[in-house]
PDB file of C-alpha atoms in Angstrom:
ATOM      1  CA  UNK A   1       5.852 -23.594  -5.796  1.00  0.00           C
ATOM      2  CA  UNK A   2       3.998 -26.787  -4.009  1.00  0.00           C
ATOM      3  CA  UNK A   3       0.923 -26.026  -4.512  1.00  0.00           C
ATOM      4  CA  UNK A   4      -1.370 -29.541  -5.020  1.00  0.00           C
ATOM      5  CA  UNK A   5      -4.002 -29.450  -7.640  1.00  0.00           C
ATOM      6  CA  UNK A   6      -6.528 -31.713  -5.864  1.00  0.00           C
ATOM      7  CA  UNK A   7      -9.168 -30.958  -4.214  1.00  0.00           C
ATOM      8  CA  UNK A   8      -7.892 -28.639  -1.058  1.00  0.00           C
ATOM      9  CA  UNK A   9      -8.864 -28.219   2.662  1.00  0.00           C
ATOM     10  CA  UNK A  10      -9.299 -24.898   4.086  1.00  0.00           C
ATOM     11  CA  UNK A  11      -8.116 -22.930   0.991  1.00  0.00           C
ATOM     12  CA  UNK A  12      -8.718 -19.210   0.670  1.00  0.00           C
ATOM     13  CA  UNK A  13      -8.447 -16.431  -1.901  1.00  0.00           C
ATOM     14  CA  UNK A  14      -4.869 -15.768  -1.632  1.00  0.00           C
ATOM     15  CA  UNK A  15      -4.075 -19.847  -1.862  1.00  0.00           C
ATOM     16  CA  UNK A  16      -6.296 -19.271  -5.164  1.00  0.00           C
ATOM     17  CA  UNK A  17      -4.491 -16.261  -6.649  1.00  0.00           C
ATOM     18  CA  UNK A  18      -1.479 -17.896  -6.005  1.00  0.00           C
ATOM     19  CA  UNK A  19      -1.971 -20.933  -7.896  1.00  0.00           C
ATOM     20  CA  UNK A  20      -4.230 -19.082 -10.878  1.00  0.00           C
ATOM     21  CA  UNK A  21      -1.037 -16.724 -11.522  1.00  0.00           C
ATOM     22  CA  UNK A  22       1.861 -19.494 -10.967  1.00  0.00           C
ATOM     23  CA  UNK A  23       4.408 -19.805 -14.173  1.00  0.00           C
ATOM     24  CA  UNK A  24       5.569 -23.324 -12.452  1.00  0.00           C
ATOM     25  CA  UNK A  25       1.708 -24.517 -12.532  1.00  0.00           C
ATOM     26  CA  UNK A  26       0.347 -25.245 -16.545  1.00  0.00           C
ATOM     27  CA  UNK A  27      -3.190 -24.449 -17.660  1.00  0.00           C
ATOM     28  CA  UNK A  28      -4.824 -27.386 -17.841  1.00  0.00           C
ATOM     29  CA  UNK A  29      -3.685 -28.166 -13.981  1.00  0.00           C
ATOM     30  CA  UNK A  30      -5.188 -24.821 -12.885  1.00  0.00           C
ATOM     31  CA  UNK A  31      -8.049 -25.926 -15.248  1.00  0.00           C
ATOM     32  CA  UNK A  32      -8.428 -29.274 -12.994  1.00  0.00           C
ATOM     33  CA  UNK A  33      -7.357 -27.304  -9.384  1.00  0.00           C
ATOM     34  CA  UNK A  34     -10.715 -24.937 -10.669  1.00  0.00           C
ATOM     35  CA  UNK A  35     -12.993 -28.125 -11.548  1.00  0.00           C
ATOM     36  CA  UNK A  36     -11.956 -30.046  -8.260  1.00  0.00           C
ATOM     37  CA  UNK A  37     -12.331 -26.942  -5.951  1.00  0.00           C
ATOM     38  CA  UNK A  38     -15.157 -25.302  -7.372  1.00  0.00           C
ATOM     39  CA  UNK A  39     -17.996 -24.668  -4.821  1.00  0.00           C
ATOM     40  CA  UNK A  40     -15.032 -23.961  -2.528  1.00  0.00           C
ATOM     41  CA  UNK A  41     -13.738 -21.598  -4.855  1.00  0.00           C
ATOM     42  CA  UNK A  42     -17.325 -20.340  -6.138  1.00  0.00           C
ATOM     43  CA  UNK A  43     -18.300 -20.023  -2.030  1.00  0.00           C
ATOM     44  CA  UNK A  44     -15.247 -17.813  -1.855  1.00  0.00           C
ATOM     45  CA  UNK A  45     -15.236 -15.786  -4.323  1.00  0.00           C
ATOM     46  CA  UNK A  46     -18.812 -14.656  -3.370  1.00  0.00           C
ATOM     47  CA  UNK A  47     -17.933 -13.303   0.382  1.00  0.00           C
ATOM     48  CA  UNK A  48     -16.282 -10.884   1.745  1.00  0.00           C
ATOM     49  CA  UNK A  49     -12.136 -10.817   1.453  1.00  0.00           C
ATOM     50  CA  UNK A  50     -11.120  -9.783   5.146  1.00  0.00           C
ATOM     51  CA  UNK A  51      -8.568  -6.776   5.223  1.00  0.00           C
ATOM     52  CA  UNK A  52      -5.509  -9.279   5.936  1.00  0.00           C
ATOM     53  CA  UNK A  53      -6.764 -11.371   3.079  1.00  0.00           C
ATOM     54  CA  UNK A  54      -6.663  -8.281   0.500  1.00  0.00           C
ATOM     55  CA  UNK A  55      -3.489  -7.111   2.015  1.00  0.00           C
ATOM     56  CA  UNK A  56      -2.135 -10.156   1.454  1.00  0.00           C
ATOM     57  CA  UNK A  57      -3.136 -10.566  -2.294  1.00  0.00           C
ATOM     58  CA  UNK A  58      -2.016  -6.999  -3.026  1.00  0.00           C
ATOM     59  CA  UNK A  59       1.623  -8.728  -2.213  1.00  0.00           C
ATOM     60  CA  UNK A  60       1.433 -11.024  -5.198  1.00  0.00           C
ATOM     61  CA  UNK A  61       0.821  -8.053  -7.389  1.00  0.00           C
ATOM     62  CA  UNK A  62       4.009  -6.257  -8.170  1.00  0.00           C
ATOM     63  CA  UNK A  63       3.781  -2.819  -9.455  1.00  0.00           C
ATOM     64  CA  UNK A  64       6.641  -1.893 -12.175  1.00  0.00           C
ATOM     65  CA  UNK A  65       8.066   1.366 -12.735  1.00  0.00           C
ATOM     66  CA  UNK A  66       8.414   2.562 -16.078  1.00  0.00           C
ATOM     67  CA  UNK A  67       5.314   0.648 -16.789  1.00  0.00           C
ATOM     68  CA  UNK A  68       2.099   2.704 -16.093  1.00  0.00           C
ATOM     69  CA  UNK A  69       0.060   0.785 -18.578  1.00  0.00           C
ATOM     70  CA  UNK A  70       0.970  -2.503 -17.045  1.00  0.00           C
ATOM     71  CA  UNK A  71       0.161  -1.049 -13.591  1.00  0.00           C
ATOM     72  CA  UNK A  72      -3.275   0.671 -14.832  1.00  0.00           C
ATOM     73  CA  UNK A  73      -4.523  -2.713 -15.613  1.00  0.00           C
ATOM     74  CA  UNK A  74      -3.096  -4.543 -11.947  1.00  0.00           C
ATOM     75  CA  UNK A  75      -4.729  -1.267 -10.364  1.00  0.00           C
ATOM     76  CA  UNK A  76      -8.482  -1.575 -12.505  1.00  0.00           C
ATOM     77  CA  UNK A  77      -8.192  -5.101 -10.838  1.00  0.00           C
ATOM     78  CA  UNK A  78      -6.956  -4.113  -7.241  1.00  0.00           C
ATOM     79  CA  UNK A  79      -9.968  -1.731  -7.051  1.00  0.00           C
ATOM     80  CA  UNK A  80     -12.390  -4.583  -8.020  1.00  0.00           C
ATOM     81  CA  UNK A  81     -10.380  -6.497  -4.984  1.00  0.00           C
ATOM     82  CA  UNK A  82     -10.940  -3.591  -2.910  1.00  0.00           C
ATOM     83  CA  UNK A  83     -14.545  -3.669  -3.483  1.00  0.00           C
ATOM     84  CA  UNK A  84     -15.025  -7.115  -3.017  1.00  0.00           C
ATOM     85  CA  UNK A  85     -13.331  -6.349   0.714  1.00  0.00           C
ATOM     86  CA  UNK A  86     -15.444  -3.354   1.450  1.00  0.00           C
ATOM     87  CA  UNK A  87     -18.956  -4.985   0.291  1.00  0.00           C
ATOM     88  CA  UNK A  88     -19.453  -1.920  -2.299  1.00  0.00           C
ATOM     89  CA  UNK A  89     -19.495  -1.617  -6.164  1.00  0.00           C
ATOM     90  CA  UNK A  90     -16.044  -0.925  -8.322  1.00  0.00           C
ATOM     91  CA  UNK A  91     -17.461   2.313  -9.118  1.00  0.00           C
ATOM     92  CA  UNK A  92     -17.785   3.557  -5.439  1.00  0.00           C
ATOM     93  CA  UNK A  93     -14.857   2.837  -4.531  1.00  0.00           C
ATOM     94  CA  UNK A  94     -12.965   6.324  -5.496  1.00  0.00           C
ATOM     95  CA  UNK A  95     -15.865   8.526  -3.177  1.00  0.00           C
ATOM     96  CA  UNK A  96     -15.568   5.503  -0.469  1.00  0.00           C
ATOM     97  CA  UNK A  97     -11.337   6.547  -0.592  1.00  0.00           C
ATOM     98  CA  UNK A  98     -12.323  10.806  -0.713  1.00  0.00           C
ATOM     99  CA  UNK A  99     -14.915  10.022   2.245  1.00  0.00           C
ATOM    100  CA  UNK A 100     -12.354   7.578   4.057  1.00  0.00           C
ATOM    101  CA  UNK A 101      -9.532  10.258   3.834  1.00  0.00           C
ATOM    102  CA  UNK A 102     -11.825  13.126   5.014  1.00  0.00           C
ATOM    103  CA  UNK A 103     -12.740  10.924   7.856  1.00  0.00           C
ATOM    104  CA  UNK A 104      -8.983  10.136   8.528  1.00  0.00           C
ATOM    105  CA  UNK A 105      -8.347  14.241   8.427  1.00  0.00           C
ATOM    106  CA  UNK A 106     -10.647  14.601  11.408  1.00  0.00           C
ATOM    107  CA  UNK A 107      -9.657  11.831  13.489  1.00  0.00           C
ATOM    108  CA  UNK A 108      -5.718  12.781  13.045  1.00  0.00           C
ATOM    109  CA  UNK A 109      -7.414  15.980  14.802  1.00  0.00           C
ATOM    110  CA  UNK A 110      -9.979  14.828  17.237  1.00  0.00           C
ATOM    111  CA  UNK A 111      -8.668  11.026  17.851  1.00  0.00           C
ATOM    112  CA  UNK A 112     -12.203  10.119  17.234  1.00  0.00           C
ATOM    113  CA  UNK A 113     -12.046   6.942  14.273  1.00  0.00           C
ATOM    114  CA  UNK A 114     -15.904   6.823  12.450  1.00  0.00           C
ATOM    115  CA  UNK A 115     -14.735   3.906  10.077  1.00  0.00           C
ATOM    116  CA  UNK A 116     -14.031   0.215  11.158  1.00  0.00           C
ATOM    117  CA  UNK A 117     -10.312   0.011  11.728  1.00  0.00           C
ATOM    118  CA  UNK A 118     -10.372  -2.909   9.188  1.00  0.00           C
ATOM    119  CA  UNK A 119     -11.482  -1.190   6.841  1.00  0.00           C
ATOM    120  CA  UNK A 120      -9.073   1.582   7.075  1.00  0.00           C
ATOM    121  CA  UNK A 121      -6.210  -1.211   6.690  1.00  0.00           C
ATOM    122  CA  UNK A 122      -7.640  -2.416   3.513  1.00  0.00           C
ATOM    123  CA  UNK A 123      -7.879   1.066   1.872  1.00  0.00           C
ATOM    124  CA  UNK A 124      -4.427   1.923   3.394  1.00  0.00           C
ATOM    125  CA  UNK A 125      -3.073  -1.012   1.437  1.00  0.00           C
ATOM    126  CA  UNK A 126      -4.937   0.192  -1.968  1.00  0.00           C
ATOM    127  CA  UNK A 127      -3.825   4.080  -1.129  1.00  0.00           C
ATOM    128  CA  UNK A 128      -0.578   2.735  -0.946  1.00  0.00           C
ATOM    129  CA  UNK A 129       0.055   1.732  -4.187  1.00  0.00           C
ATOM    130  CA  UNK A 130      -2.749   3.854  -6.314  1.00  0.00           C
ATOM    131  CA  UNK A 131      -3.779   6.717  -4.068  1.00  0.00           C
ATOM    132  CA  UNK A 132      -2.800  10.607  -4.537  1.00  0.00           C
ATOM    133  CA  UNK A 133      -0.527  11.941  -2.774  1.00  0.00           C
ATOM    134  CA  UNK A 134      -2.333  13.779  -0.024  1.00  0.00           C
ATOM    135  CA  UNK A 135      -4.529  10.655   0.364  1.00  0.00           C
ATOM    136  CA  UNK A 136      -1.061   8.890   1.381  1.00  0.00           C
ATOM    137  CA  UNK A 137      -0.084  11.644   3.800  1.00  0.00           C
ATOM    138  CA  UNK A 138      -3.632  11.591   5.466  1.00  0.00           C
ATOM    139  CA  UNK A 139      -3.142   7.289   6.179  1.00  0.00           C
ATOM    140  CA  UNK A 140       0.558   7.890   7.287  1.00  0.00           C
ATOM    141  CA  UNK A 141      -0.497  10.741   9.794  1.00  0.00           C
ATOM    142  CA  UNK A 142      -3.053   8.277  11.013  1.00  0.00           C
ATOM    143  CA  UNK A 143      -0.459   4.853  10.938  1.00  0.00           C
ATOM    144  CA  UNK A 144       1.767   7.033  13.010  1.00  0.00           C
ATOM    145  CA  UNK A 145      -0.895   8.573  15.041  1.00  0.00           C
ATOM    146  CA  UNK A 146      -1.898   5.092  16.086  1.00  0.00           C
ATOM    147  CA  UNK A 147       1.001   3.177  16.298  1.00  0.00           C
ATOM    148  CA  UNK A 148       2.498   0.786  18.763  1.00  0.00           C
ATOM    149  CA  UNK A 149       5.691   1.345  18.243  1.00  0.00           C
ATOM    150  CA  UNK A 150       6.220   4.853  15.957  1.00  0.00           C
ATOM    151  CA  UNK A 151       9.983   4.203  15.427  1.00  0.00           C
ATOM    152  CA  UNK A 152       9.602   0.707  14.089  1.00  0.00           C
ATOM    153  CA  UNK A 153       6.997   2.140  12.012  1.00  0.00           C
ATOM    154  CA  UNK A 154       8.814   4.739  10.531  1.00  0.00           C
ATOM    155  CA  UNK A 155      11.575   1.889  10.027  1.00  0.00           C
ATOM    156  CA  UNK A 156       9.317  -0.011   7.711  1.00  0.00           C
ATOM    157  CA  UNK A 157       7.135   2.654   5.722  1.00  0.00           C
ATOM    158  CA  UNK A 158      10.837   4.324   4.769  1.00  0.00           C
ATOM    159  CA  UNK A 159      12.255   1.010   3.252  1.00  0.00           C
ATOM    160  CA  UNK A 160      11.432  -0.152  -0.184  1.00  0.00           C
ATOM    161  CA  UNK A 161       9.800  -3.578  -0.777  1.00  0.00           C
ATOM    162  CA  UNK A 162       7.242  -3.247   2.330  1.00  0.00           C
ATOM    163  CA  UNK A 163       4.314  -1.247   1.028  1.00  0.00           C
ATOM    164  CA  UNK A 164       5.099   2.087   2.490  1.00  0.00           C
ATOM    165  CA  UNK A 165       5.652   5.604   1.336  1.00  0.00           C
ATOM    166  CA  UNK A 166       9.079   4.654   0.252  1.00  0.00           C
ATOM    167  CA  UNK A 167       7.379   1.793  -1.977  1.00  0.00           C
ATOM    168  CA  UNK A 168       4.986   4.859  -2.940  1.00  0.00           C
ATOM    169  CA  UNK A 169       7.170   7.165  -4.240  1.00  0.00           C
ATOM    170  CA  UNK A 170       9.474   4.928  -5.845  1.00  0.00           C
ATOM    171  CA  UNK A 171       7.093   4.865  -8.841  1.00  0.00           C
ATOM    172  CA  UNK A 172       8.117   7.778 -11.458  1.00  0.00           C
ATOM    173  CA  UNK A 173       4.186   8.629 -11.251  1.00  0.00           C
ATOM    174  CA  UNK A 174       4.177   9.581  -8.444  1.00  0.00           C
ATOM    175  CA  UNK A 175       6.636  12.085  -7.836  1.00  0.00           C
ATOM    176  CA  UNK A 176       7.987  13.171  -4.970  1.00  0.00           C
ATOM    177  CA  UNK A 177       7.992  17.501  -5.060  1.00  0.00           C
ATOM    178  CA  UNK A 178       9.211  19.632  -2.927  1.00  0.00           C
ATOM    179  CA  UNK A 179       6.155  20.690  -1.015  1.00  0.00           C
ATOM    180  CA  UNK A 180       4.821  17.229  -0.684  1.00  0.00           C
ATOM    181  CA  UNK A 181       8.406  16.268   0.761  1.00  0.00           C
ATOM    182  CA  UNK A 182       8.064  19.436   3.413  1.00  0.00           C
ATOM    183  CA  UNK A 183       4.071  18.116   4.206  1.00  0.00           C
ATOM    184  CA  UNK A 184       5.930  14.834   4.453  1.00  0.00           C
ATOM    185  CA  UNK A 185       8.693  15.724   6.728  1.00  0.00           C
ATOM    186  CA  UNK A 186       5.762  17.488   9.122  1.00  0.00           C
ATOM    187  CA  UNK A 187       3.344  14.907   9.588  1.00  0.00           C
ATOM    188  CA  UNK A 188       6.747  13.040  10.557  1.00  0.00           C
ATOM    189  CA  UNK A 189       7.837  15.598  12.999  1.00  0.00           C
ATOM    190  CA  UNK A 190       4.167  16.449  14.275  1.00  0.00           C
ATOM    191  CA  UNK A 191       3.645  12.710  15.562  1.00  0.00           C
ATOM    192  CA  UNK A 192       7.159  11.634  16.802  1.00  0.00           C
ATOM    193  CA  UNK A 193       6.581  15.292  18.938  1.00  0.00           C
ATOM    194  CA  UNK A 194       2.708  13.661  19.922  1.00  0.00           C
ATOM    195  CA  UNK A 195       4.889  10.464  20.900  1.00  0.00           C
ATOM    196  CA  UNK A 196       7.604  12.011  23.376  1.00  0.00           C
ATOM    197  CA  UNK A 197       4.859  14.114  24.543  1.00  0.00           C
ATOM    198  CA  UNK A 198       2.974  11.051  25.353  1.00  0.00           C
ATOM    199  CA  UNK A 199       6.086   9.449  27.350  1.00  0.00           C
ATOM    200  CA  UNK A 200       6.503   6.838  24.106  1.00  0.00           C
ATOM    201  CA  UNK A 201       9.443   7.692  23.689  1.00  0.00           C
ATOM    202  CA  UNK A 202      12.349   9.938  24.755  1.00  0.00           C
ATOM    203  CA  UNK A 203      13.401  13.330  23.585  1.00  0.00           C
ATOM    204  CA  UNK A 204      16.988  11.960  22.484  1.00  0.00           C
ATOM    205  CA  UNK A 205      14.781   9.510  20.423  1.00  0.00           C
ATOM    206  CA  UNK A 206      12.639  12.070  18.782  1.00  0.00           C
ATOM    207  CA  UNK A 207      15.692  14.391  17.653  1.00  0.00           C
ATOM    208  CA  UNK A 208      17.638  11.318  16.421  1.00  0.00           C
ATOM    209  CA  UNK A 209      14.554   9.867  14.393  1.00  0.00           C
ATOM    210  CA  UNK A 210      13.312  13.547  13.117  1.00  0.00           C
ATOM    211  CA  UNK A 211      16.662  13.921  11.515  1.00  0.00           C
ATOM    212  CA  UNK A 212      17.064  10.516  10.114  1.00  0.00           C
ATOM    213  CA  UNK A 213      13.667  10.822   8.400  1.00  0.00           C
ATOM    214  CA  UNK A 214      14.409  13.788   6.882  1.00  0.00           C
ATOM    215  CA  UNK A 215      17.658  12.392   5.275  1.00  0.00           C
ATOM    216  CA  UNK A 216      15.207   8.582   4.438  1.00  0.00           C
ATOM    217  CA  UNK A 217      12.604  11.704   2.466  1.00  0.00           C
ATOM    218  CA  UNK A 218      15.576  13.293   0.546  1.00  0.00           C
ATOM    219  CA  UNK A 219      17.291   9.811  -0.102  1.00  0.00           C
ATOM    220  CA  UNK A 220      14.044   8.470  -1.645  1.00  0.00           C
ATOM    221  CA  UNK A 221      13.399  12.343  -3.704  1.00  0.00           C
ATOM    222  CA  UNK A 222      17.259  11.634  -4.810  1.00  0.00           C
ATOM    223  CA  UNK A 223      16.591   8.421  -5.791  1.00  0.00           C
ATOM    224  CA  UNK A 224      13.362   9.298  -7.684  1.00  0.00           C
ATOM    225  CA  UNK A 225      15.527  12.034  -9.346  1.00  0.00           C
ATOM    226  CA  UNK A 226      18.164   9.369 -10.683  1.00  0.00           C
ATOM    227  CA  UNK A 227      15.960   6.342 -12.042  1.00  0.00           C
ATOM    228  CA  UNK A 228      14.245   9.252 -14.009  1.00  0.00           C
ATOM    229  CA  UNK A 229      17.301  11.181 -15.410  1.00  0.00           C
ATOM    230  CA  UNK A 230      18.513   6.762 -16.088  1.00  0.00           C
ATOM    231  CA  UNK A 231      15.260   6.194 -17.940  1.00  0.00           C
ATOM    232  CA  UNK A 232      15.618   9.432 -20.190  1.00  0.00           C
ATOM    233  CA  UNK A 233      19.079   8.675 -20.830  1.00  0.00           C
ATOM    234  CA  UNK A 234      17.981   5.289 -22.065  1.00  0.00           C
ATOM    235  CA  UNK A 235      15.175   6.507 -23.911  1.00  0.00           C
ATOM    236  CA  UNK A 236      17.459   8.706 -26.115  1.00  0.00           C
ATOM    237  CA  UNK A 237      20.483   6.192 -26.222  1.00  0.00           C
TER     238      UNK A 237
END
């Protein structure tokens, strides 16, 4: 990583993560980056972190599976992230999700959005990785609701490694049952229905992409099934 550890130009909050959690940068050169940067840094840290900016951040931050202590302490400090984005205290940040996702409910009913879409992107990204289950369902009816393209969409949320429900579910917390698989498979169905409807795309497309989803949900509920039985094999090994 080429990060230098004078004073910078036009740094931001991700530049700063980056070089604060480097293992190819010591401490006493992040100790000198902070003492030649810092009103930069202090100006930062004390505004707002745009939506991109968290997004971006939250990439840095690998959850593990198998390690829900280690990823209850990266999400205590995503949520102070989140807050930091949203202008609001750590502690309102669970009710700002709840109200968020009720929001979300009635717009995937009434198209009508009441929350800034850039806000919506940054709790998306949070939801993502530390939301419950229905929460993700709720931002994935709206992603798809709302896309630009709904098969490139689908493309992305399905593969591991980009943040999406297949990212989601590929933690052992957060398992993947049968009846949120079905409520899964729907708000698929429901919204690549909306988009032929809509003249998006064509019926041949919709069939096609409704029956590769469904075998992308059991792949990833398979998958989930596997690493599990793997880990309890190991565990009494």
């Amino acid at each position: 990583m080429s990060i230098r550890i004078d004073r910078m130009s036009n740094l931001d909050l991700a530049t700063i993560q980056k070089v604060l959690t480097s293992a190819n940068i010591t401490d006493s050169q992040k100790v000198q980056f902070i003492k030649n940067n810092h009103a930069e840094i202090q100006s930062i840290i004390s505004t707002k972190i745009t939506s991109s900016e968290f997004a971006g951040i939250m990439k840095t931050r690998p959850l593990i599976r198998f390690r829900p202590l280690k990823n209850s302490f990266t999400k205590r400090g995503d949520k102070k992230l989140l807050a930091m984005t949203l202008e609001i205290e750590p502690t309102e940040v669970d009710n700002y999700i709840e109200d968020m996702n009720k929001k979300l409910e009635l717009c995937n009913k009434t198209d009508t959005l009441t929350v800034s879409k850039s806000d919506v992107e940054a709790v998306k990204t949070y939801v993502y990785r530390h939301g419950k289950k229905e929460q993700v369902l709720t931002f994935l009816d709206y992603e798809l609701g709302h896309a630009k393209d709904i098969l490139t969409l689908l493309y992305k949320t399905f593969q591991y490694e980009t943040g999406g429900v297949a990212d989601y579910f590929y933690r052992p917390i957060h398992r993947l049952d049968n009846k949120t698989m079905i409520n899964l498979y729907n708000v698929v169905d429901k919204n690549l229905t909306k988009a032929r409807q809509n003249g998006d795309i064509t019926e041949a497309h919709r069939t096609d992409t409704a029956k590769w989803a469904l075998v992308q949900i059991y792949r990833i509920q398979n998958n989930q099934k596997l690493r599990n039985a793997v880990k309890l094999y190991q565990e009494l090994s």
